[in-house]
PDB file of C-alpha atoms and ligand atoms in Angstrom:
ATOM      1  CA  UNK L   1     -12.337 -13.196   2.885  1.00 84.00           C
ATOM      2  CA  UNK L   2      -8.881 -12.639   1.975  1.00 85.00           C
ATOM      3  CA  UNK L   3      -6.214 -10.817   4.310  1.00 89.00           C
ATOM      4  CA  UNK L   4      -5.921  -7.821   2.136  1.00 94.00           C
ATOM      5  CA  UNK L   5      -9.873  -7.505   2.010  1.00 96.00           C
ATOM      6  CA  UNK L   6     -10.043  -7.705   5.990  1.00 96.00           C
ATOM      7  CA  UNK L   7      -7.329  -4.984   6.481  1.00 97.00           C
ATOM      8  CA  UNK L   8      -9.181  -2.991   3.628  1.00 98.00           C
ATOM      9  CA  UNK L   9     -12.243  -3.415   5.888  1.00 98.00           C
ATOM     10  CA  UNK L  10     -10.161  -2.019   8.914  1.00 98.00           C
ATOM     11  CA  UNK L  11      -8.496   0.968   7.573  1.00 98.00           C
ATOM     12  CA  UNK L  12     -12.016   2.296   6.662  1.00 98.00           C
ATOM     13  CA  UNK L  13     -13.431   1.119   9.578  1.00 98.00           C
ATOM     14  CA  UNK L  14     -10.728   3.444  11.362  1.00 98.00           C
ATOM     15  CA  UNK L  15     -11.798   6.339   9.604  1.00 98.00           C
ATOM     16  CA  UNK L  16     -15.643   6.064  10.159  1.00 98.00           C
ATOM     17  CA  UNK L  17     -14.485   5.823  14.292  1.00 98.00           C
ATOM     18  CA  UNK L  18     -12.402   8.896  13.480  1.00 98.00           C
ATOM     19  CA  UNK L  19     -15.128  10.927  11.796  1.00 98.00           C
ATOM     20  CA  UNK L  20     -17.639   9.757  14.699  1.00 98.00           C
ATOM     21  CA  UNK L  21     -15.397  10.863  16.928  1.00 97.00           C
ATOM     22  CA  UNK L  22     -15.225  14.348  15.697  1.00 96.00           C
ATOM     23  CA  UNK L  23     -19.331  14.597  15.149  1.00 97.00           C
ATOM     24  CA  UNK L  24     -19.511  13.870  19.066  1.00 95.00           C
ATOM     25  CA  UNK L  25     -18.050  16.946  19.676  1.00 94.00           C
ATOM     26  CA  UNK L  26     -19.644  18.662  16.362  1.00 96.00           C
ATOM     27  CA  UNK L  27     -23.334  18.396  17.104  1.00 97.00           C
ATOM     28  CA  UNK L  28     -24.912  20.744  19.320  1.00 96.00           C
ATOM     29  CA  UNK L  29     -27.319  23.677  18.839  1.00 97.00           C
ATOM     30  CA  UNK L  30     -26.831  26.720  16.074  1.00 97.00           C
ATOM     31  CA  UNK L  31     -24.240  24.137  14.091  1.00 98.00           C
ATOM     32  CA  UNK L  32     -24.762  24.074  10.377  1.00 98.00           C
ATOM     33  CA  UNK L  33     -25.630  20.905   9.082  1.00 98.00           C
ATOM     34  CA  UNK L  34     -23.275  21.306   6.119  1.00 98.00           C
ATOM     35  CA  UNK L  35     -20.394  22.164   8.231  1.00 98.00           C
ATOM     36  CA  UNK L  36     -20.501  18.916  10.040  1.00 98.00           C
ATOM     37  CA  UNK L  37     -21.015  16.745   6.880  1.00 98.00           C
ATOM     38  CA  UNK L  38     -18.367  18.368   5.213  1.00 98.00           C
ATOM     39  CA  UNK L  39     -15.709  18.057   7.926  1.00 98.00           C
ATOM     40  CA  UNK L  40     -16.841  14.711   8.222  1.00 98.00           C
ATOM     41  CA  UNK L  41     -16.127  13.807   4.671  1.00 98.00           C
ATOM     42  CA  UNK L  42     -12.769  15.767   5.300  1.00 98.00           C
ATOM     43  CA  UNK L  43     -11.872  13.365   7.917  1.00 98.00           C
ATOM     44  CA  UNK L  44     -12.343  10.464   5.825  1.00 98.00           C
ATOM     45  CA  UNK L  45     -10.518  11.762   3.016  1.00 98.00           C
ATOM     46  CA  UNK L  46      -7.402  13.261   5.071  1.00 98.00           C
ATOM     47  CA  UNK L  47      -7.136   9.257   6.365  1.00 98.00           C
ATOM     48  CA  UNK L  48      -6.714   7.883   2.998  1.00 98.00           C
ATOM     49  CA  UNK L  49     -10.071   6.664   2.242  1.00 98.00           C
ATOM     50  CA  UNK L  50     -13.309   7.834   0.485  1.00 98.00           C
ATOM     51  CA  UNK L  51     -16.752   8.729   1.763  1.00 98.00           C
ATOM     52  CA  UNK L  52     -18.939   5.643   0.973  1.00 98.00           C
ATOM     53  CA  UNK L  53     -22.218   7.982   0.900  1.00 98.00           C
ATOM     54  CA  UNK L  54     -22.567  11.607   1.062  1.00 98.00           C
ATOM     55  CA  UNK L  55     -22.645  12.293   5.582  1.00 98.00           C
ATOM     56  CA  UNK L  56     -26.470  11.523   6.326  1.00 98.00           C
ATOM     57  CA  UNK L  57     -27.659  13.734   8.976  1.00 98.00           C
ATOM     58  CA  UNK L  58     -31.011  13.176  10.161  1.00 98.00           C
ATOM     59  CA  UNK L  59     -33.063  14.871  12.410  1.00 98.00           C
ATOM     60  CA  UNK L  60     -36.280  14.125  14.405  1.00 98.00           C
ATOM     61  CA  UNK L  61     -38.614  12.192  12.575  1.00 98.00           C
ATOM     62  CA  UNK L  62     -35.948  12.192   9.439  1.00 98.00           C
ATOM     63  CA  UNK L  63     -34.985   8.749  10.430  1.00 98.00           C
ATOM     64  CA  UNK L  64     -32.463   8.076   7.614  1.00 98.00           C
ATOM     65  CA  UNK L  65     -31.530   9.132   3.460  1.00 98.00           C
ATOM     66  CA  UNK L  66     -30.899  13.236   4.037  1.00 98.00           C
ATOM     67  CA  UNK L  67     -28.027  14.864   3.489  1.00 98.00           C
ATOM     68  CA  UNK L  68     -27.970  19.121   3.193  1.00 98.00           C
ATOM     69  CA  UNK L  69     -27.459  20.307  -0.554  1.00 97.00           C
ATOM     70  CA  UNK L  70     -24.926  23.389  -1.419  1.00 95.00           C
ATOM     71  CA  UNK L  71     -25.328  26.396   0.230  1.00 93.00           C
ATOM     72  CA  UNK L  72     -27.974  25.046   2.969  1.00 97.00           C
ATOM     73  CA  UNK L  73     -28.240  27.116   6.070  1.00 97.00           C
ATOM     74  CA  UNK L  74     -29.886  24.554   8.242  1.00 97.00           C
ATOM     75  CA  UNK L  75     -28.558  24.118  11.740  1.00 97.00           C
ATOM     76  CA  UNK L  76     -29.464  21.984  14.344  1.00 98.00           C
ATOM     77  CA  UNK L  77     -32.087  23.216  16.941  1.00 97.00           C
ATOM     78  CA  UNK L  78     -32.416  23.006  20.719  1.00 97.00           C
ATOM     79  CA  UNK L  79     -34.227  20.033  21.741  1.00 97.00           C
ATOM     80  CA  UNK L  80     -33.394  17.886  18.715  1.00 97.00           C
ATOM     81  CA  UNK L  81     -32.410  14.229  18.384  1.00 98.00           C
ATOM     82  CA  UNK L  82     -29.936  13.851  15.569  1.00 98.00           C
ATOM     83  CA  UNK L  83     -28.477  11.124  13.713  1.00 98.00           C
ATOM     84  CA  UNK L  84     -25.146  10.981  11.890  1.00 98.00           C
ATOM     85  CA  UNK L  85     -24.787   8.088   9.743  1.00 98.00           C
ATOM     86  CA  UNK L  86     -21.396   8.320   8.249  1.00 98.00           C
ATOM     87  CA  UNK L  87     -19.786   5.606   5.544  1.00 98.00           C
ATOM     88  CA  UNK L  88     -15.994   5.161   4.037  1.00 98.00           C
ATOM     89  CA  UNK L  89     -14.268   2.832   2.298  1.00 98.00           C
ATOM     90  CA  UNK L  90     -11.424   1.661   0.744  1.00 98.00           C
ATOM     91  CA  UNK L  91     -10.683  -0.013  -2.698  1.00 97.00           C
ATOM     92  CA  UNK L  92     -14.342   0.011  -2.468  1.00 97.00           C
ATOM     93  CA  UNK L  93     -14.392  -2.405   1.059  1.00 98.00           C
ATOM     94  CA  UNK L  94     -17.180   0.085   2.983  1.00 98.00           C
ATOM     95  CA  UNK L  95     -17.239   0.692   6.775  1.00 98.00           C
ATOM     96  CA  UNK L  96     -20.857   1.727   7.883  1.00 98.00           C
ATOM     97  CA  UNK L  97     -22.167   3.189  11.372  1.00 98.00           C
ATOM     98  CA  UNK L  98     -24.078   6.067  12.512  1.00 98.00           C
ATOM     99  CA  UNK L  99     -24.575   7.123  15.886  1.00 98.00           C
ATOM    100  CA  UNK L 100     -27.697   9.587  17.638  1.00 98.00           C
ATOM    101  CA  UNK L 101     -26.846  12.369  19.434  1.00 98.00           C
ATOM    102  CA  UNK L 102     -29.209  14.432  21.898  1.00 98.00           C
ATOM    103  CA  UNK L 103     -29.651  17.625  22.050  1.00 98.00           C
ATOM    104  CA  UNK L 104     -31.393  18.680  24.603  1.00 97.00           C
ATOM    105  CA  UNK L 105     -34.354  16.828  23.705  1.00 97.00           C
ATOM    106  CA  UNK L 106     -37.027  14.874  26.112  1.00 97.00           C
ATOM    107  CA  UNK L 107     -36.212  11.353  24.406  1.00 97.00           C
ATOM    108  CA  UNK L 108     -32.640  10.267  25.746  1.00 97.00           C
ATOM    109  CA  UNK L 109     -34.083   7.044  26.383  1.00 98.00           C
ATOM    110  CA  UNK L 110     -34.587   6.083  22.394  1.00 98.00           C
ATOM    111  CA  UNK L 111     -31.038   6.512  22.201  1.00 98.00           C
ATOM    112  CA  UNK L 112     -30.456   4.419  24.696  1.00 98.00           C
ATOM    113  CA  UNK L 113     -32.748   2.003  23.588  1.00 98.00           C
ATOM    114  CA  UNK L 114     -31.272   1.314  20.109  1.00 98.00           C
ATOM    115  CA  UNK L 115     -27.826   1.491  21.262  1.00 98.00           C
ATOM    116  CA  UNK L 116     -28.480  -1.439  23.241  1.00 98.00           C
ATOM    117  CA  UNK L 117     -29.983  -3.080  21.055  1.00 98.00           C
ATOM    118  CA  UNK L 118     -27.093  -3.117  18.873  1.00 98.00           C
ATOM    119  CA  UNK L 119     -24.877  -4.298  21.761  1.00 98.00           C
ATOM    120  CA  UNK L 120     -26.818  -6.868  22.801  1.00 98.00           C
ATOM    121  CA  UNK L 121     -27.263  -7.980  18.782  1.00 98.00           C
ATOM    122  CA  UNK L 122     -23.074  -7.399  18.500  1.00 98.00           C
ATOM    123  CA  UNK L 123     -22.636  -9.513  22.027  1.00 98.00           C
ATOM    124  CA  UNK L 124     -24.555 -12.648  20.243  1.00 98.00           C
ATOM    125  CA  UNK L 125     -22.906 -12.856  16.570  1.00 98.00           C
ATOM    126  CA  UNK L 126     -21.104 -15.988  15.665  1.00 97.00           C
ATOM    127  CA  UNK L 127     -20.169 -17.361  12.430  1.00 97.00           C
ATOM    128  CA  UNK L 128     -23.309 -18.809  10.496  1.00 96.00           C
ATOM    129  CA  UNK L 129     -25.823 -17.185  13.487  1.00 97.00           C
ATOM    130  CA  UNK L 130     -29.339 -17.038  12.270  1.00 96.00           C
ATOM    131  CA  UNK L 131     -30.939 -13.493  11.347  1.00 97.00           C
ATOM    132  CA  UNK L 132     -33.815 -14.469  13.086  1.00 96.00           C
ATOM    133  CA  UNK L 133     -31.568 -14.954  16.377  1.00 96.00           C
ATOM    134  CA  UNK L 134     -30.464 -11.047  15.701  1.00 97.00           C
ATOM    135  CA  UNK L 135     -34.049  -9.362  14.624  1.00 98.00           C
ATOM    136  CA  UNK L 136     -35.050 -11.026  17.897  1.00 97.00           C
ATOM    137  CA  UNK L 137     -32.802  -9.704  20.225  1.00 98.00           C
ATOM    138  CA  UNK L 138     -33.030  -5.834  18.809  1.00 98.00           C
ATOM    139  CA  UNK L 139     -36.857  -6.376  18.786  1.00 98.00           C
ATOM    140  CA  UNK L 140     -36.782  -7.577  22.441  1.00 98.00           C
ATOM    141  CA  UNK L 141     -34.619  -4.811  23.614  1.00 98.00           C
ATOM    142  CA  UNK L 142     -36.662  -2.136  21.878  1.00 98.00           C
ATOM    143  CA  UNK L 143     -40.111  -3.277  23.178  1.00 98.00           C
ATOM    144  CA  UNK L 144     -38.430  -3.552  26.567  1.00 98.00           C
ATOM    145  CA  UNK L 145     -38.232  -0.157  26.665  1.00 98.00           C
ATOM    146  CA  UNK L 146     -41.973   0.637  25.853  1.00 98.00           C
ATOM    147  CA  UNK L 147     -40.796   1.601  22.195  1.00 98.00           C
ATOM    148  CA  UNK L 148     -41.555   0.464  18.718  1.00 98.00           C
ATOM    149  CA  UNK L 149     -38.751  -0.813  16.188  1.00 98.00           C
ATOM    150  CA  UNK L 150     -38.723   0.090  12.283  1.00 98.00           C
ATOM    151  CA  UNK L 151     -40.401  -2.356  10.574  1.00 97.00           C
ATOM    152  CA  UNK L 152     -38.974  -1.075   7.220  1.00 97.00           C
ATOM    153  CA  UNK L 153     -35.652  -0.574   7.787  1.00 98.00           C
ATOM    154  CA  UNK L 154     -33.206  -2.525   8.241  1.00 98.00           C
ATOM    155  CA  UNK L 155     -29.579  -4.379   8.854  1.00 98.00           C
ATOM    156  CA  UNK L 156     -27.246  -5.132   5.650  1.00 98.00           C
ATOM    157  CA  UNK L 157     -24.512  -7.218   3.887  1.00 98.00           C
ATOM    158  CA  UNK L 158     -22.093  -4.746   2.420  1.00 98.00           C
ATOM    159  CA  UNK L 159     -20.154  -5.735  -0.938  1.00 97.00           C
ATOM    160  CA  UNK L 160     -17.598  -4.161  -2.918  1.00 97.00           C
ATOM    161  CA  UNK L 161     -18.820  -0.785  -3.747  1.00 97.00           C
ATOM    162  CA  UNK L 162     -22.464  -1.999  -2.779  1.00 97.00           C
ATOM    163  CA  UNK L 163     -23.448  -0.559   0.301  1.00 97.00           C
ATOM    164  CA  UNK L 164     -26.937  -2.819   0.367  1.00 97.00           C
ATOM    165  CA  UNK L 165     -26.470  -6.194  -1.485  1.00 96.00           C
ATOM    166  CA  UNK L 166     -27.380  -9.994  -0.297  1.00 96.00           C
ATOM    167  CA  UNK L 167     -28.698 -10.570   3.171  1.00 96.00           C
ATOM    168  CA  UNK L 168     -31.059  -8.411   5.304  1.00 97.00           C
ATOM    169  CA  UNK L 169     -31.114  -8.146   8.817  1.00 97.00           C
ATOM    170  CA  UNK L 170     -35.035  -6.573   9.706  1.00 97.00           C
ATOM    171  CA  UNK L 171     -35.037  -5.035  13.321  1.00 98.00           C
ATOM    172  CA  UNK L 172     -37.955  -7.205  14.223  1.00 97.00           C
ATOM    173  CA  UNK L 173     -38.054 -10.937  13.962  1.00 96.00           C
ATOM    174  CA  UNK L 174     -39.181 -12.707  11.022  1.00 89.00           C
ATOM    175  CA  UNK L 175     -40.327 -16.557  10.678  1.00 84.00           C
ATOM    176  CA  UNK L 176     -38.631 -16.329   7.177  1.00 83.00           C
ATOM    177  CA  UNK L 177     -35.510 -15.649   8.645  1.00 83.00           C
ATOM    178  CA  UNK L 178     -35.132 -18.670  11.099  1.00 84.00           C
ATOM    179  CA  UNK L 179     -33.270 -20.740   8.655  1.00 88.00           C
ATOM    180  CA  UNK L 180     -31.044 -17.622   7.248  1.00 95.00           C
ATOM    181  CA  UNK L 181     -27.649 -17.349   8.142  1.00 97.00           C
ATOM    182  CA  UNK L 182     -24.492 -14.380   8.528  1.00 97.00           C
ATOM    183  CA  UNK L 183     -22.534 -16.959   6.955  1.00 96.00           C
ATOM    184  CA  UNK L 184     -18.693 -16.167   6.874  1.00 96.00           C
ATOM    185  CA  UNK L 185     -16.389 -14.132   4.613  1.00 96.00           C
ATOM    186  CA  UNK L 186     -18.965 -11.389   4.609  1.00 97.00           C
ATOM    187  CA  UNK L 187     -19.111  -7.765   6.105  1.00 98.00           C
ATOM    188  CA  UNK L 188     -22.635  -6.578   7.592  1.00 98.00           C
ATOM    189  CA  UNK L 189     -24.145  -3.907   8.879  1.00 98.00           C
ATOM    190  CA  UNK L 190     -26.461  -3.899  12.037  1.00 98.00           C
ATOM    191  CA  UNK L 191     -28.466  -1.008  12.673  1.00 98.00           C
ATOM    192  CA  UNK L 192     -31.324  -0.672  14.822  1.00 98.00           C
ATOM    193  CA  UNK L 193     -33.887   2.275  14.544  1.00 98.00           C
ATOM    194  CA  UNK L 194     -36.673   2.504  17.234  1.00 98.00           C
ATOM    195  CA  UNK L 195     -40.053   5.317  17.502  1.00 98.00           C
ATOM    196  CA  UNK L 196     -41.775   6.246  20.422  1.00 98.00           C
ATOM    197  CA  UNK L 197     -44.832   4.033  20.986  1.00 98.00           C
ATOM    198  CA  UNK L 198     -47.034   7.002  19.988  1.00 98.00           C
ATOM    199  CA  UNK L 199     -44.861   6.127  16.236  1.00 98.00           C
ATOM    200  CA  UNK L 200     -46.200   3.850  13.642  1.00 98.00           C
ATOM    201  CA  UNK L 201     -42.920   1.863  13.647  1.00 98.00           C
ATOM    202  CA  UNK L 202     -42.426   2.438   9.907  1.00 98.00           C
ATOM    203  CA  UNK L 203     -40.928   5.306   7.623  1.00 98.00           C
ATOM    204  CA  UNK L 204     -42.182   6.724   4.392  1.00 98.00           C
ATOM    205  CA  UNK L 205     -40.542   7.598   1.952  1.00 97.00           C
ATOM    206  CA  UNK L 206     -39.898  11.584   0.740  1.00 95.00           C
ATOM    207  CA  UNK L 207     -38.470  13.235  -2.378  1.00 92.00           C
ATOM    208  CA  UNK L 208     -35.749  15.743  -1.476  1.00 93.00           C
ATOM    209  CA  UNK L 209     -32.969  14.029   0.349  1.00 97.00           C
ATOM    210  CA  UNK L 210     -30.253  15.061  -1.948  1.00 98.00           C
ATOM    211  CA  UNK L 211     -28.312  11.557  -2.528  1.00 98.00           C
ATOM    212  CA  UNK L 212     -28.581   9.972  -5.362  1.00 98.00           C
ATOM    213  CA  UNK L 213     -27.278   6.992  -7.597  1.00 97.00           C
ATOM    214  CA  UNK L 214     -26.367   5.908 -10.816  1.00 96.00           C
ATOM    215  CA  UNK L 215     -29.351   3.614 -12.252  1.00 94.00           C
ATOM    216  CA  UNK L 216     -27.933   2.640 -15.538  1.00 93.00           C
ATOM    217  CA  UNK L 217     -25.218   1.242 -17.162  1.00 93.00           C
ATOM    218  CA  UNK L 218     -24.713   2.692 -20.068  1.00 96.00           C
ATOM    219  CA  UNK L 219     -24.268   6.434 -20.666  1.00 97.00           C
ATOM    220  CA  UNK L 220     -26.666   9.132 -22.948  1.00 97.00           C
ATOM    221  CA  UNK L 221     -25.743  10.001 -25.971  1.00 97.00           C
ATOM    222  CA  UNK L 222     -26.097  14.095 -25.410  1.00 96.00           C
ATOM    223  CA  UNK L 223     -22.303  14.896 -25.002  1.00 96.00           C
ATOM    224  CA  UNK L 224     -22.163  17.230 -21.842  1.00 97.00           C
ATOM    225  CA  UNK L 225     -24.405  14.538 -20.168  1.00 98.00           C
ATOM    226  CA  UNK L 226     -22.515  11.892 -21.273  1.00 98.00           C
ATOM    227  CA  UNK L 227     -19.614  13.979 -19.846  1.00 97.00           C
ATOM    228  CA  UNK L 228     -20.833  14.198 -16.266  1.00 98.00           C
ATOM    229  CA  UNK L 229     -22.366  10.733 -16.294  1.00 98.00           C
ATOM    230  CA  UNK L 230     -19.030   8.955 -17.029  1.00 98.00           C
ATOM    231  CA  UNK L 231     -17.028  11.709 -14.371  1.00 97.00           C
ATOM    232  CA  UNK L 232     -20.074  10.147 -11.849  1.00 97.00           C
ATOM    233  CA  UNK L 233     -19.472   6.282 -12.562  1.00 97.00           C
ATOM    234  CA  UNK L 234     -15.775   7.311 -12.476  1.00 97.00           C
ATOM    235  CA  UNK L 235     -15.625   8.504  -9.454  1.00 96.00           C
ATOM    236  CA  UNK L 236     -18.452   7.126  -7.651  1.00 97.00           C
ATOM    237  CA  UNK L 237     -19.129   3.879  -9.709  1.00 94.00           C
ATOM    238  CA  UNK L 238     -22.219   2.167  -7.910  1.00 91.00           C
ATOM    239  CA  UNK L 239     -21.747   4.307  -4.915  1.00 98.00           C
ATOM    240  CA  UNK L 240     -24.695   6.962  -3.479  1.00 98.00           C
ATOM    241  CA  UNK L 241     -23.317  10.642  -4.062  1.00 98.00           C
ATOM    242  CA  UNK L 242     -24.638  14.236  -3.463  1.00 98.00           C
ATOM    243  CA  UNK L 243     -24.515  17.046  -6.043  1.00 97.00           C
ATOM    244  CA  UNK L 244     -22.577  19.296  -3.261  1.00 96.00           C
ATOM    245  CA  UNK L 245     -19.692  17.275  -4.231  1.00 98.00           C
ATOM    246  CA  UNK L 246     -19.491  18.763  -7.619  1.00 97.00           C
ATOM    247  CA  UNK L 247     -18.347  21.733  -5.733  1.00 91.00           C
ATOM    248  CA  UNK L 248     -16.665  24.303  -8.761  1.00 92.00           C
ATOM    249  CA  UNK L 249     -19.508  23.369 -11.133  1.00 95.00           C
ATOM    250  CA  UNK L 250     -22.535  23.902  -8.477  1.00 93.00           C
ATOM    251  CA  UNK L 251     -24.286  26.813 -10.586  1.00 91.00           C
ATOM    252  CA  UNK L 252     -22.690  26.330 -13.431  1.00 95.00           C
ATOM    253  CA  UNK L 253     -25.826  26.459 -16.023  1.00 96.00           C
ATOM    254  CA  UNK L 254     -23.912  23.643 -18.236  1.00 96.00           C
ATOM    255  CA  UNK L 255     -23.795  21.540 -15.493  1.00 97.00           C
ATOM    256  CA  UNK L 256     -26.913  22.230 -14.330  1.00 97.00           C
ATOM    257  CA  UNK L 257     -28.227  21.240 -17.543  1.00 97.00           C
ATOM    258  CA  UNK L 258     -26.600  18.336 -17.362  1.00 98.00           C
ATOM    259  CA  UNK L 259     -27.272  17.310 -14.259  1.00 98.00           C
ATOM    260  CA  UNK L 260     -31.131  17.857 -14.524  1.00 97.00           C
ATOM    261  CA  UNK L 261     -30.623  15.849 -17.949  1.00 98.00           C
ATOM    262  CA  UNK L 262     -29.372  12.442 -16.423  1.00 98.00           C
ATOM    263  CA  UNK L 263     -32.492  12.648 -14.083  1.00 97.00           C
ATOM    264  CA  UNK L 264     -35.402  13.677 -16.409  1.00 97.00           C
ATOM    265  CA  UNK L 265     -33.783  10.540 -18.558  1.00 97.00           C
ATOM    266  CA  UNK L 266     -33.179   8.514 -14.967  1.00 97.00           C
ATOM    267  CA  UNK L 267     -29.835   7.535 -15.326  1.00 97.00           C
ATOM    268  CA  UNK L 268     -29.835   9.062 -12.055  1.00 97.00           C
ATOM    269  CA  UNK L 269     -31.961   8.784  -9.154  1.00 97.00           C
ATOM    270  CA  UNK L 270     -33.073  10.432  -5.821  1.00 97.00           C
ATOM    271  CA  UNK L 271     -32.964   7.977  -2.687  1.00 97.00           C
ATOM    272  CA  UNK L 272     -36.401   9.150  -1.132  1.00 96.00           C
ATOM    273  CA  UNK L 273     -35.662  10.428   2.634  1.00 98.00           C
ATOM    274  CA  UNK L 274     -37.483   8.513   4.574  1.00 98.00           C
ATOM    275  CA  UNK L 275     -39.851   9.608   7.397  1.00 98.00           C
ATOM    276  CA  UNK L 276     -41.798   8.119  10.533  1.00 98.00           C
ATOM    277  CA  UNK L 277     -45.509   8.156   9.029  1.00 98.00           C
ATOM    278  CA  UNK L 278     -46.803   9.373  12.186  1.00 98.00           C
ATOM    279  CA  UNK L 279     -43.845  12.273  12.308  1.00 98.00           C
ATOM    280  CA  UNK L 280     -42.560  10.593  15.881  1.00 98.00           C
ATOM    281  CA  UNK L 281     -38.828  10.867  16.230  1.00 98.00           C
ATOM    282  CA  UNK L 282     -36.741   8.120  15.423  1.00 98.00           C
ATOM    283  CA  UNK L 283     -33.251   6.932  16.742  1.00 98.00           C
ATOM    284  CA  UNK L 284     -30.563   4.600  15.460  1.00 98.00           C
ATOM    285  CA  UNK L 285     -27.432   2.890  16.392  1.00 98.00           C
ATOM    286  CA  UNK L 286     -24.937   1.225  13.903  1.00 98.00           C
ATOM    287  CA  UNK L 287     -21.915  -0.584  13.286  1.00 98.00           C
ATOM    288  CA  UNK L 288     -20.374  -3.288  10.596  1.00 98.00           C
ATOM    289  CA  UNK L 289     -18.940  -6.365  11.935  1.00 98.00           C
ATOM    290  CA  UNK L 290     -17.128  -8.804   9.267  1.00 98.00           C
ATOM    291  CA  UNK L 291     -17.469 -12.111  10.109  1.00 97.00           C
ATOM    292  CA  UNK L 292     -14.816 -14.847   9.046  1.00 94.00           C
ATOM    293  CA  UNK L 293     -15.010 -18.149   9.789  1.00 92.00           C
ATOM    294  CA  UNK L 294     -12.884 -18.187  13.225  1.00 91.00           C
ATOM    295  CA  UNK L 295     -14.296 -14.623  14.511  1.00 94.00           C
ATOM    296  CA  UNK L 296     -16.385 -11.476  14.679  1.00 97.00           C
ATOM    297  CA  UNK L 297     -14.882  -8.417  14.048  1.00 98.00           C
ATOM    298  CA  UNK L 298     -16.432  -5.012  14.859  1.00 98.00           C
ATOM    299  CA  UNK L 299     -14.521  -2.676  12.265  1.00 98.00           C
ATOM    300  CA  UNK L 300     -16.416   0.659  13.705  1.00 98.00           C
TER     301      UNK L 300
HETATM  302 MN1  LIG O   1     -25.485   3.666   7.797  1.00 72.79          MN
HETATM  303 MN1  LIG O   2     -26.309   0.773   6.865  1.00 72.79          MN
END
């Protein structure tokens, strides 16, 4: 990894702590979803980088892909547990991490429970450690706590505008992983999720999330579609993004049009929100490390 690429890493890495920071403080009942995604975006912009994704907040059995569209007047309720799962980068070098934040509700513990898991995970990295070595430890430290990890969700290398490429890191240990490494001059994200044991330890996937992605390369031919496609892969390139973002053309019947164009034709797709099948509430914990060959850095 070269030095430029590390402090790339960093200075996005800063603003993700930033914007975490903030949602601590952000989060707590009657608060509009869209209010704290937006100022959380803010915060990444105002220090010089670029969301990564569009602010996932997640609440209750939501365990991850939701973000609130335009106009939404959802809030957060008494008694909820809520995730925040915020990404920035810059040059395209991505900083990932989300945190869960109580409100009030009866399951402090599965907070606790995935956050350390991810510490204990964080306390064993080394260059070239075996994902097995990791899935095992978050598994253990779940289970220790009566509750059930997410079978089907899961740890991450990060690339240049690729939030998910390479390497997975599953939250419960596989026998395909033992001879898998974390091998250096990569950045990764850890990220446990854990379900009550009532939970089927596994999410489902649900349309209506409101992030999508750019599937193809190549733009339509219909000019205002062509239009909007190119302004996404601009702006976005391979990066998730939310139509909220298009904020002056939101109800716009051209764009509309448009919009609604690209994903009849699929050059754009929804990322399904995904669920806990038996609707138990889910928590998760999250940071990137990049690992060089001399060290472990934990960027968030
Ligand atoms: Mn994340
Ligand atoms: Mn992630």
């Amino acid at each position: 990894m070269l030095e430029d690429e590390i402090e790339y890493y960093i200075k996005a890495g800063k603003a993700v702590k930033y914007a975490k920071a903030k949602v601590k403080d952000l989060v707590k009942a009657n608060t509009r979803l869209i209010d704290i995604c937006e100022k959380v975006e803010q915060t990444i912009r105002n220090l010089g980088c670029k969301p990564a994704f569009p602010c996932n907040i997640c609440i209750n059995e939501i365990a991850a892909h939701y973000t609130p569209p335009a106009k939404s007047t959802k809030h957060i309720r008494e008694g909820s547990l809520v995730k925040v799962d915020i990404g920035a980068h810059y040059n395209g070098f991505i900083a990932d991490s989300a945190i869960t934040l109580n409100v009030n509700s009866e399951h402090e513990e599965l907070t606790t429970a995935v956050e350390e898991a991810l510490e204990n995970a964080i306390k064993i990295l080394e260059p070239n450690i075996r994902i097995a070595k990791i899935s095992g430890t978050i598994e253990k430290t779940i289970k220790y706590y009566g509750f059930k990890p997410i079978i089907n969700l899961a740890g991450h290398q990060l690339g240049q505008y690729k939030v998910h490429t390479g390497k997975i890191i599953p939250n419960i240990k596989s026998f395909r992983d033992i001879f898998n490494r974390l091998e250096p001059g990569n950045a990764y994200a850890i990220e446990p999720f854990a379900t009550t044991k009532n939970g089927a330890g596994e999410v489902i996937g649900k349309r209506g999330g409101h992030i999508y992605h750019l599937t193809q390369n190549t733009p339509p031919k219909e000019t205002a579609a062509k239009n909007l496609y190119l302004e996404i892969k601009r702006k976005y390139k391979t990066l998730p993004f939310t139509k909220r973002w298009f904020k002056d053309k939101i109800g716009n019947p051209k764009f509309e049009k448009a919009f609604k164009y690209l994903q009849d034709k699929k050059y754009i797709k929804e990322y399904p929100a995904m669920i806990e099948a038996k609707g138990e509430p889910v928590a998760q914990a999250e940071h990137t490390v990049i690992i060089t060959k001399k060290e472990v850095i934990v960027i968030t």
